[in-house]
Short mmCIF file of N, CA and C in Angstrom, two decimals:
data_model
loop_
_atom_site.label_atom_id
_atom_site.label_comp_id
_atom_site.label_asym_id
_atom_site.label_seq_id
_atom_site.Cartn_x
_atom_site.Cartn_y
_atom_site.Cartn_z
N MET A 27 -26.32 3.41 -2.77
CA MET A 27 -25.50 3.00 -3.90
C MET A 27 -26.35 2.25 -4.88
N SER A 28 -25.94 2.29 -6.09
CA SER A 28 -26.74 1.69 -7.17
C SER A 28 -26.53 0.14 -7.22
N ALA A 29 -27.29 -0.49 -8.04
CA ALA A 29 -27.17 -1.94 -8.22
C ALA A 29 -26.15 -2.25 -9.28
N ALA A 30 -25.52 -1.24 -9.91
CA ALA A 30 -24.47 -1.46 -10.91
C ALA A 30 -23.25 -2.16 -10.24
N PRO A 31 -22.45 -2.77 -11.10
CA PRO A 31 -21.27 -3.48 -10.53
C PRO A 31 -20.44 -2.49 -9.74
N ARG A 32 -20.07 -2.90 -8.60
CA ARG A 32 -19.27 -2.02 -7.74
C ARG A 32 -17.78 -2.30 -7.92
N ARG A 33 -17.43 -3.49 -7.62
CA ARG A 33 -15.98 -3.84 -7.74
C ARG A 33 -15.63 -3.97 -9.21
N ARG A 34 -14.48 -3.46 -9.59
CA ARG A 34 -14.03 -3.53 -10.97
C ARG A 34 -12.66 -4.19 -11.01
N ARG A 35 -12.56 -5.25 -11.83
CA ARG A 35 -11.28 -5.91 -12.07
C ARG A 35 -10.93 -5.66 -13.50
N LEU A 36 -9.93 -4.85 -13.72
CA LEU A 36 -9.56 -4.40 -15.07
C LEU A 36 -8.19 -4.91 -15.44
N THR A 37 -8.05 -5.60 -16.53
CA THR A 37 -6.79 -6.17 -16.97
C THR A 37 -6.50 -5.76 -18.38
N GLY A 38 -5.29 -5.35 -18.63
CA GLY A 38 -4.86 -4.97 -19.99
C GLY A 38 -3.38 -5.08 -20.12
N GLY A 39 -2.89 -4.82 -21.32
CA GLY A 39 -1.47 -5.02 -21.53
C GLY A 39 -0.82 -3.87 -22.30
N LEU A 40 0.49 -3.85 -22.25
CA LEU A 40 1.32 -2.92 -22.99
C LEU A 40 2.68 -3.56 -23.27
N ARG A 41 3.39 -2.97 -24.19
CA ARG A 41 4.74 -3.48 -24.52
C ARG A 41 5.76 -2.42 -24.11
N VAL A 42 6.90 -2.93 -23.62
CA VAL A 42 8.01 -2.07 -23.24
C VAL A 42 9.24 -2.58 -23.98
N ALA A 43 9.99 -1.64 -24.57
CA ALA A 43 11.18 -1.96 -25.41
C ALA A 43 12.42 -2.29 -24.54
N LEU A 44 12.20 -3.09 -23.53
CA LEU A 44 13.28 -3.60 -22.67
C LEU A 44 12.92 -5.01 -22.25
N PRO A 45 13.90 -5.84 -21.97
CA PRO A 45 13.57 -7.19 -21.42
C PRO A 45 13.00 -7.02 -19.98
N PRO A 46 12.25 -7.98 -19.51
CA PRO A 46 11.60 -7.85 -18.19
C PRO A 46 12.56 -7.48 -17.04
N ALA A 47 13.76 -8.01 -17.04
CA ALA A 47 14.69 -7.75 -15.96
C ALA A 47 15.00 -6.25 -15.87
N GLU A 48 15.02 -5.59 -17.01
CA GLU A 48 15.31 -4.14 -17.07
C GLU A 48 14.05 -3.32 -16.92
N ALA A 49 12.97 -3.77 -17.52
CA ALA A 49 11.71 -3.02 -17.52
C ALA A 49 11.04 -2.97 -16.13
N PHE A 50 11.35 -3.99 -15.30
CA PHE A 50 10.74 -4.09 -13.97
C PHE A 50 10.81 -2.78 -13.21
N ARG A 51 11.98 -2.12 -13.24
CA ARG A 51 12.20 -0.89 -12.47
C ARG A 51 11.16 0.18 -12.81
N LEU A 52 10.72 0.20 -14.05
CA LEU A 52 9.78 1.24 -14.46
C LEU A 52 8.40 1.15 -13.75
N PHE A 53 8.15 0.04 -13.08
CA PHE A 53 6.90 -0.22 -12.39
C PHE A 53 7.03 -0.23 -10.90
N THR A 54 8.14 0.32 -10.38
CA THR A 54 8.39 0.40 -8.97
C THR A 54 8.10 1.82 -8.52
N PRO A 55 7.93 2.05 -7.21
CA PRO A 55 7.66 3.41 -6.71
C PRO A 55 8.69 4.43 -7.22
N TYR A 56 9.97 4.14 -7.02
CA TYR A 56 11.00 5.10 -7.45
C TYR A 56 11.10 5.14 -8.97
N GLY A 57 10.99 4.01 -9.66
CA GLY A 57 11.14 3.92 -11.08
C GLY A 57 10.07 4.70 -11.85
N GLU A 58 8.86 4.74 -11.32
CA GLU A 58 7.76 5.42 -12.06
C GLU A 58 8.04 6.91 -12.15
N ARG A 59 8.89 7.44 -11.24
CA ARG A 59 9.19 8.88 -11.35
C ARG A 59 9.85 9.23 -12.66
N GLU A 60 10.47 8.22 -13.31
CA GLU A 60 11.20 8.44 -14.53
C GLU A 60 10.25 8.78 -15.70
N TRP A 61 9.00 8.28 -15.62
CA TRP A 61 8.12 8.45 -16.78
C TRP A 61 6.70 8.94 -16.46
N VAL A 62 6.32 9.03 -15.19
CA VAL A 62 5.01 9.54 -14.78
C VAL A 62 5.14 10.94 -14.27
N GLU A 63 4.63 11.91 -15.01
CA GLU A 63 4.70 13.30 -14.61
C GLU A 63 3.98 13.49 -13.26
N GLY A 64 4.67 14.11 -12.34
CA GLY A 64 4.07 14.41 -11.02
C GLY A 64 4.10 13.23 -10.04
N TRP A 65 4.64 12.07 -10.44
CA TRP A 65 4.68 10.95 -9.53
C TRP A 65 5.86 11.14 -8.57
N GLU A 66 5.53 11.28 -7.33
CA GLU A 66 6.55 11.48 -6.27
C GLU A 66 6.14 10.73 -5.04
N PRO A 67 6.57 9.44 -4.96
CA PRO A 67 6.22 8.68 -3.79
C PRO A 67 6.90 9.17 -2.54
N ARG A 68 6.14 9.20 -1.46
CA ARG A 68 6.69 9.60 -0.14
C ARG A 68 6.62 8.39 0.79
N PHE A 69 7.73 8.11 1.40
CA PHE A 69 7.84 6.92 2.27
C PHE A 69 7.87 7.40 3.74
N PRO A 70 7.02 6.85 4.59
CA PRO A 70 7.02 7.28 5.99
C PRO A 70 8.27 6.77 6.74
N ASP A 71 8.99 5.81 6.15
CA ASP A 71 10.19 5.30 6.76
C ASP A 71 11.21 5.13 5.64
N LYS A 72 12.50 5.21 5.99
CA LYS A 72 13.54 5.01 4.97
C LYS A 72 13.47 3.59 4.43
N VAL A 73 13.68 3.48 3.12
CA VAL A 73 13.65 2.17 2.49
C VAL A 73 14.89 1.97 1.62
N ALA A 74 15.49 0.82 1.71
CA ALA A 74 16.65 0.50 0.84
C ALA A 74 16.13 -0.10 -0.46
N ASP A 75 14.97 -0.80 -0.38
CA ASP A 75 14.38 -1.49 -1.52
C ASP A 75 12.89 -1.08 -1.55
N ASP A 76 12.55 -0.28 -2.55
CA ASP A 76 11.18 0.22 -2.62
C ASP A 76 10.16 -0.84 -3.07
N THR A 77 10.61 -2.07 -3.40
CA THR A 77 9.67 -3.09 -3.75
C THR A 77 9.67 -4.26 -2.75
N ALA A 78 10.29 -4.05 -1.61
CA ALA A 78 10.25 -5.09 -0.58
C ALA A 78 8.83 -5.24 -0.04
N PRO A 79 8.31 -6.45 0.01
CA PRO A 79 6.94 -6.62 0.53
C PRO A 79 6.83 -5.98 1.93
N GLY A 80 5.71 -5.29 2.09
CA GLY A 80 5.45 -4.57 3.35
C GLY A 80 5.81 -3.15 3.31
N THR A 81 6.53 -2.69 2.28
CA THR A 81 6.90 -1.30 2.13
C THR A 81 5.66 -0.44 1.92
N VAL A 82 5.57 0.68 2.66
CA VAL A 82 4.46 1.61 2.55
C VAL A 82 4.93 2.91 1.94
N PHE A 83 4.12 3.44 1.06
CA PHE A 83 4.40 4.79 0.53
C PHE A 83 3.08 5.46 0.16
N GLN A 84 3.15 6.76 -0.04
CA GLN A 84 1.96 7.53 -0.40
C GLN A 84 2.26 8.37 -1.64
N THR A 85 1.22 8.60 -2.43
CA THR A 85 1.31 9.49 -3.53
C THR A 85 0.13 10.47 -3.45
N GLY A 86 0.31 11.64 -4.13
CA GLY A 86 -0.79 12.62 -4.11
C GLY A 86 -1.10 13.03 -5.55
N ALA A 87 -2.34 12.95 -5.91
CA ALA A 87 -2.76 13.41 -7.24
C ALA A 87 -4.14 14.04 -7.04
N ASP A 88 -4.35 15.13 -7.75
CA ASP A 88 -5.63 15.83 -7.69
C ASP A 88 -6.03 16.19 -6.25
N GLY A 89 -5.03 16.46 -5.40
CA GLY A 89 -5.31 16.83 -4.04
C GLY A 89 -5.70 15.68 -3.12
N ALA A 90 -5.66 14.42 -3.64
CA ALA A 90 -6.02 13.28 -2.82
C ALA A 90 -4.76 12.43 -2.53
N ILE A 91 -4.70 11.87 -1.37
CA ILE A 91 -3.56 11.03 -0.98
C ILE A 91 -4.00 9.56 -1.17
N THR A 92 -3.12 8.81 -1.84
CA THR A 92 -3.29 7.38 -1.95
C THR A 92 -2.19 6.68 -1.17
N THR A 93 -2.57 5.74 -0.35
CA THR A 93 -1.60 4.94 0.40
C THR A 93 -1.42 3.59 -0.29
N TRP A 94 -0.19 3.22 -0.50
CA TRP A 94 0.17 1.98 -1.22
C TRP A 94 0.99 1.11 -0.28
N ILE A 95 0.81 -0.20 -0.42
CA ILE A 95 1.61 -1.18 0.28
C ILE A 95 2.09 -2.22 -0.69
N VAL A 96 3.38 -2.53 -0.73
CA VAL A 96 3.88 -3.58 -1.61
C VAL A 96 3.45 -4.90 -1.02
N LEU A 97 2.71 -5.70 -1.77
CA LEU A 97 2.21 -6.99 -1.31
C LEU A 97 3.13 -8.14 -1.69
N HIS A 98 3.66 -8.12 -2.89
CA HIS A 98 4.38 -9.26 -3.47
C HIS A 98 5.35 -8.77 -4.51
N ARG A 99 6.49 -9.40 -4.59
CA ARG A 99 7.45 -9.10 -5.63
C ARG A 99 8.17 -10.34 -6.05
N THR A 100 8.27 -10.57 -7.37
CA THR A 100 9.08 -11.62 -7.89
C THR A 100 10.00 -10.97 -8.92
N HIS A 101 11.27 -10.87 -8.63
CA HIS A 101 12.17 -10.23 -9.52
C HIS A 101 13.58 -10.80 -9.31
N ASP A 102 14.07 -11.47 -10.31
CA ASP A 102 15.43 -11.98 -10.35
C ASP A 102 15.95 -11.68 -11.73
N PRO A 103 16.96 -10.81 -11.85
CA PRO A 103 17.43 -10.43 -13.19
C PRO A 103 17.91 -11.62 -14.02
N ARG A 104 18.18 -12.74 -13.41
CA ARG A 104 18.60 -13.93 -14.18
C ARG A 104 17.41 -14.74 -14.70
N GLU A 105 16.18 -14.40 -14.24
CA GLU A 105 15.01 -15.14 -14.64
C GLU A 105 14.23 -14.34 -15.70
N PRO A 106 13.43 -15.00 -16.50
CA PRO A 106 12.77 -14.30 -17.62
C PRO A 106 11.61 -13.40 -17.24
N GLY A 107 10.90 -13.62 -16.18
CA GLY A 107 9.73 -12.83 -15.85
C GLY A 107 9.85 -12.16 -14.49
N SER A 108 9.00 -11.14 -14.25
CA SER A 108 8.97 -10.44 -13.02
C SER A 108 7.54 -10.03 -12.70
N SER A 109 7.24 -9.76 -11.45
CA SER A 109 5.92 -9.22 -11.09
C SER A 109 6.03 -8.46 -9.80
N VAL A 110 5.06 -7.56 -9.64
CA VAL A 110 4.99 -6.81 -8.37
C VAL A 110 3.52 -6.46 -8.19
N SER A 111 3.06 -6.50 -6.94
CA SER A 111 1.67 -6.14 -6.69
C SER A 111 1.62 -5.23 -5.46
N TYR A 112 0.59 -4.37 -5.48
CA TYR A 112 0.43 -3.33 -4.49
C TYR A 112 -1.04 -3.34 -3.99
N ALA A 113 -1.24 -3.08 -2.69
CA ALA A 113 -2.54 -2.68 -2.18
C ALA A 113 -2.55 -1.19 -2.27
N ARG A 114 -3.72 -0.61 -2.54
CA ARG A 114 -3.81 0.83 -2.59
C ARG A 114 -5.15 1.27 -2.01
N VAL A 115 -5.12 2.35 -1.23
CA VAL A 115 -6.34 2.89 -0.62
C VAL A 115 -6.32 4.41 -0.79
N ARG A 116 -7.33 4.90 -1.45
CA ARG A 116 -7.57 6.35 -1.49
C ARG A 116 -8.77 6.53 -0.57
N GLU A 117 -8.50 6.99 0.65
CA GLU A 117 -9.46 7.08 1.71
C GLU A 117 -10.76 7.75 1.25
N GLY A 118 -11.89 7.08 1.45
CA GLY A 118 -13.17 7.61 1.11
C GLY A 118 -13.52 7.51 -0.38
N VAL A 119 -12.60 6.95 -1.19
CA VAL A 119 -12.84 6.86 -2.60
C VAL A 119 -12.88 5.38 -3.08
N HIS A 120 -11.74 4.72 -2.98
CA HIS A 120 -11.70 3.29 -3.38
C HIS A 120 -10.52 2.61 -2.72
N ALA A 121 -10.57 1.27 -2.76
CA ALA A 121 -9.51 0.45 -2.20
C ALA A 121 -9.39 -0.79 -3.07
N GLY A 122 -8.19 -1.33 -3.13
CA GLY A 122 -8.01 -2.54 -3.89
C GLY A 122 -6.52 -2.84 -4.17
N THR A 123 -6.25 -3.46 -5.29
CA THR A 123 -4.89 -3.87 -5.61
C THR A 123 -4.54 -3.51 -7.03
N VAL A 124 -3.22 -3.40 -7.24
CA VAL A 124 -2.69 -3.21 -8.60
C VAL A 124 -1.59 -4.23 -8.78
N GLY A 125 -1.62 -5.00 -9.82
CA GLY A 125 -0.64 -6.00 -10.11
C GLY A 125 0.02 -5.73 -11.47
N VAL A 126 1.32 -5.92 -11.56
CA VAL A 126 2.04 -5.78 -12.79
C VAL A 126 2.88 -7.04 -13.04
N THR A 127 2.70 -7.65 -14.18
CA THR A 127 3.47 -8.85 -14.54
C THR A 127 4.20 -8.61 -15.84
N LEU A 128 5.47 -8.89 -15.85
CA LEU A 128 6.30 -8.70 -17.06
C LEU A 128 6.76 -10.02 -17.57
N ALA A 129 6.57 -10.27 -18.85
CA ALA A 129 7.00 -11.52 -19.48
C ALA A 129 7.81 -11.19 -20.73
N PRO A 130 8.71 -12.07 -21.08
CA PRO A 130 9.51 -11.87 -22.29
C PRO A 130 8.58 -11.82 -23.51
N GLY A 131 8.81 -10.82 -24.38
CA GLY A 131 8.08 -10.68 -25.61
C GLY A 131 9.04 -10.83 -26.79
N GLU A 132 8.51 -10.52 -27.95
CA GLU A 132 9.34 -10.62 -29.16
C GLU A 132 10.43 -9.53 -29.16
N ASP A 133 11.51 -9.84 -29.82
CA ASP A 133 12.59 -8.86 -30.06
C ASP A 133 13.18 -8.26 -28.76
N GLY A 134 13.16 -9.04 -27.67
CA GLY A 134 13.73 -8.56 -26.42
C GLY A 134 12.86 -7.59 -25.65
N HIS A 135 11.66 -7.38 -26.14
CA HIS A 135 10.68 -6.53 -25.40
C HIS A 135 10.05 -7.27 -24.22
N SER A 136 9.32 -6.49 -23.45
CA SER A 136 8.50 -7.07 -22.40
C SER A 136 7.03 -6.94 -22.73
N ASP A 137 6.27 -7.98 -22.52
CA ASP A 137 4.83 -7.89 -22.57
C ASP A 137 4.35 -7.71 -21.11
N VAL A 138 3.74 -6.59 -20.85
CA VAL A 138 3.35 -6.22 -19.45
C VAL A 138 1.87 -6.30 -19.32
N THR A 139 1.41 -7.03 -18.28
CA THR A 139 -0.01 -7.10 -17.95
C THR A 139 -0.24 -6.33 -16.66
N VAL A 140 -1.19 -5.42 -16.69
CA VAL A 140 -1.52 -4.57 -15.55
C VAL A 140 -2.99 -4.82 -15.13
N THR A 141 -3.15 -5.17 -13.88
CA THR A 141 -4.48 -5.46 -13.37
C THR A 141 -4.81 -4.54 -12.20
N TYR A 142 -5.86 -3.76 -12.35
CA TYR A 142 -6.43 -2.98 -11.22
C TYR A 142 -7.66 -3.71 -10.77
N ASP A 143 -7.74 -3.94 -9.47
CA ASP A 143 -8.94 -4.57 -8.85
C ASP A 143 -9.39 -3.63 -7.73
N LEU A 144 -10.33 -2.82 -8.02
CA LEU A 144 -10.75 -1.73 -7.13
C LEU A 144 -12.25 -1.83 -6.75
N THR A 145 -12.52 -1.45 -5.51
CA THR A 145 -13.85 -1.38 -5.02
C THR A 145 -14.14 0.05 -4.55
N PRO A 146 -15.18 0.69 -5.09
CA PRO A 146 -15.52 2.03 -4.67
C PRO A 146 -16.04 2.06 -3.24
N LEU A 147 -15.74 3.13 -2.54
CA LEU A 147 -16.16 3.24 -1.17
C LEU A 147 -17.37 4.19 -0.98
N THR A 148 -17.75 4.88 -2.05
CA THR A 148 -18.94 5.78 -2.00
C THR A 148 -19.65 5.68 -3.32
N ALA A 149 -20.86 6.26 -3.36
CA ALA A 149 -21.62 6.29 -4.58
C ALA A 149 -20.91 7.13 -5.64
N ALA A 150 -20.34 8.26 -5.22
CA ALA A 150 -19.62 9.11 -6.15
C ALA A 150 -18.42 8.38 -6.74
N ALA A 151 -17.77 7.57 -5.93
CA ALA A 151 -16.60 6.82 -6.37
C ALA A 151 -17.00 5.75 -7.35
N GLU A 152 -18.24 5.23 -7.22
CA GLU A 152 -18.72 4.25 -8.19
C GLU A 152 -18.72 4.82 -9.61
N ALA A 153 -19.21 6.01 -9.75
CA ALA A 153 -19.27 6.69 -11.07
C ALA A 153 -17.85 6.96 -11.56
N GLU A 154 -16.96 7.40 -10.70
CA GLU A 154 -15.58 7.69 -11.05
C GLU A 154 -14.90 6.39 -11.51
N LEU A 155 -15.14 5.30 -10.80
CA LEU A 155 -14.50 4.03 -11.16
C LEU A 155 -15.06 3.51 -12.51
N ALA A 156 -16.34 3.72 -12.74
CA ALA A 156 -16.95 3.30 -14.03
C ALA A 156 -16.27 4.08 -15.15
N GLY A 157 -16.00 5.36 -14.97
CA GLY A 157 -15.30 6.12 -15.98
C GLY A 157 -13.88 5.64 -16.19
N PHE A 158 -13.20 5.28 -15.09
CA PHE A 158 -11.86 4.73 -15.18
C PHE A 158 -11.89 3.43 -15.97
N ALA A 159 -12.89 2.59 -15.71
CA ALA A 159 -12.99 1.32 -16.43
C ALA A 159 -13.22 1.55 -17.92
N ASP A 160 -14.08 2.49 -18.27
CA ASP A 160 -14.34 2.79 -19.66
C ASP A 160 -13.06 3.24 -20.39
N GLY A 161 -12.21 4.01 -19.69
CA GLY A 161 -11.03 4.51 -20.32
C GLY A 161 -9.77 3.67 -20.08
N TYR A 162 -9.93 2.49 -19.52
CA TYR A 162 -8.74 1.71 -19.16
C TYR A 162 -7.82 1.36 -20.31
N PRO A 163 -8.31 0.94 -21.48
CA PRO A 163 -7.38 0.69 -22.60
C PRO A 163 -6.57 1.94 -22.96
N ALA A 164 -7.20 3.07 -22.99
CA ALA A 164 -6.51 4.35 -23.31
C ALA A 164 -5.50 4.69 -22.21
N PHE A 165 -5.87 4.42 -20.95
CA PHE A 165 -5.00 4.65 -19.82
C PHE A 165 -3.68 3.87 -20.01
N LEU A 166 -3.80 2.56 -20.32
CA LEU A 166 -2.61 1.74 -20.50
C LEU A 166 -1.85 2.17 -21.76
N LEU A 167 -2.53 2.59 -22.80
CA LEU A 167 -1.81 3.08 -23.98
C LEU A 167 -1.01 4.31 -23.59
N SER A 168 -1.53 5.19 -22.75
CA SER A 168 -0.79 6.39 -22.33
C SER A 168 0.47 5.98 -21.56
N TRP A 169 0.40 4.88 -20.77
CA TRP A 169 1.58 4.34 -20.09
C TRP A 169 2.62 3.92 -21.13
N GLU A 170 2.19 3.12 -22.09
CA GLU A 170 3.10 2.62 -23.15
C GLU A 170 3.78 3.77 -23.87
N GLU A 171 3.03 4.78 -24.21
CA GLU A 171 3.60 5.96 -24.91
C GLU A 171 4.52 6.72 -24.01
N ALA A 172 4.21 6.92 -22.79
CA ALA A 172 5.06 7.70 -21.87
C ALA A 172 6.36 6.93 -21.61
N ILE A 173 6.29 5.63 -21.48
CA ILE A 173 7.50 4.82 -21.24
C ILE A 173 8.38 4.85 -22.52
N ALA A 174 7.75 4.73 -23.70
CA ALA A 174 8.50 4.75 -24.94
C ALA A 174 9.22 6.12 -25.08
N ALA A 175 8.52 7.19 -24.79
CA ALA A 175 9.11 8.54 -24.88
C ALA A 175 10.26 8.66 -23.91
N HIS A 176 10.09 8.16 -22.67
CA HIS A 176 11.16 8.21 -21.70
C HIS A 176 12.41 7.43 -22.19
N LEU A 177 12.16 6.24 -22.68
CA LEU A 177 13.28 5.41 -23.15
C LEU A 177 14.00 6.05 -24.34
N GLU A 178 13.22 6.71 -25.19
CA GLU A 178 13.81 7.38 -26.35
C GLU A 178 14.68 8.55 -25.91
N THR A 179 14.22 9.34 -24.99
CA THR A 179 15.00 10.51 -24.52
C THR A 179 16.14 10.14 -23.61
N SER A 180 16.01 9.02 -22.89
CA SER A 180 17.08 8.63 -22.00
C SER A 180 18.02 7.65 -22.63
N GLY A 181 17.76 7.25 -23.86
CA GLY A 181 18.59 6.26 -24.50
C GLY A 181 18.46 4.91 -23.87
N GLY A 182 17.36 4.66 -23.13
CA GLY A 182 17.12 3.40 -22.47
C GLY A 182 17.83 3.30 -21.14
N ASP A 183 18.58 4.40 -20.75
CA ASP A 183 19.25 4.39 -19.45
C ASP A 183 18.23 4.45 -18.32
N ARG A 184 18.51 3.76 -17.25
CA ARG A 184 17.68 3.82 -16.09
C ARG A 184 18.48 4.40 -14.99
#
């Protein structure tokens, strides 16, 4: 492996046209199905609450399976902010965490901070992760645009 930085901690933000209590669902395993094309979490066990700490699920993209574990959740619809964090492992590629924090923004919107903290597990994954890091602002912009399109077509219904 190269001497280049291996672990990448990437933080960025986006706005969602809902207050945090309502926007929170869009960043949950089931809720992401509403706006992420092809997102279909699979749970090895039945779950009543897909954000309960300890919940395990898997996703598949580009023929690779990623295993996720809910680490932490703070969500009370009566409180102004919310957060959720996940551990994620794509076997043989990378491992780390993803955190989402929602705070009240202007005009009833949410200011959302998304942090990916990933460590590559192979030399090939180092290059892939470097590319992900370079494109991270555009990646989050694509989330903002996809969520806005979803809210527009659904009338904000969840």
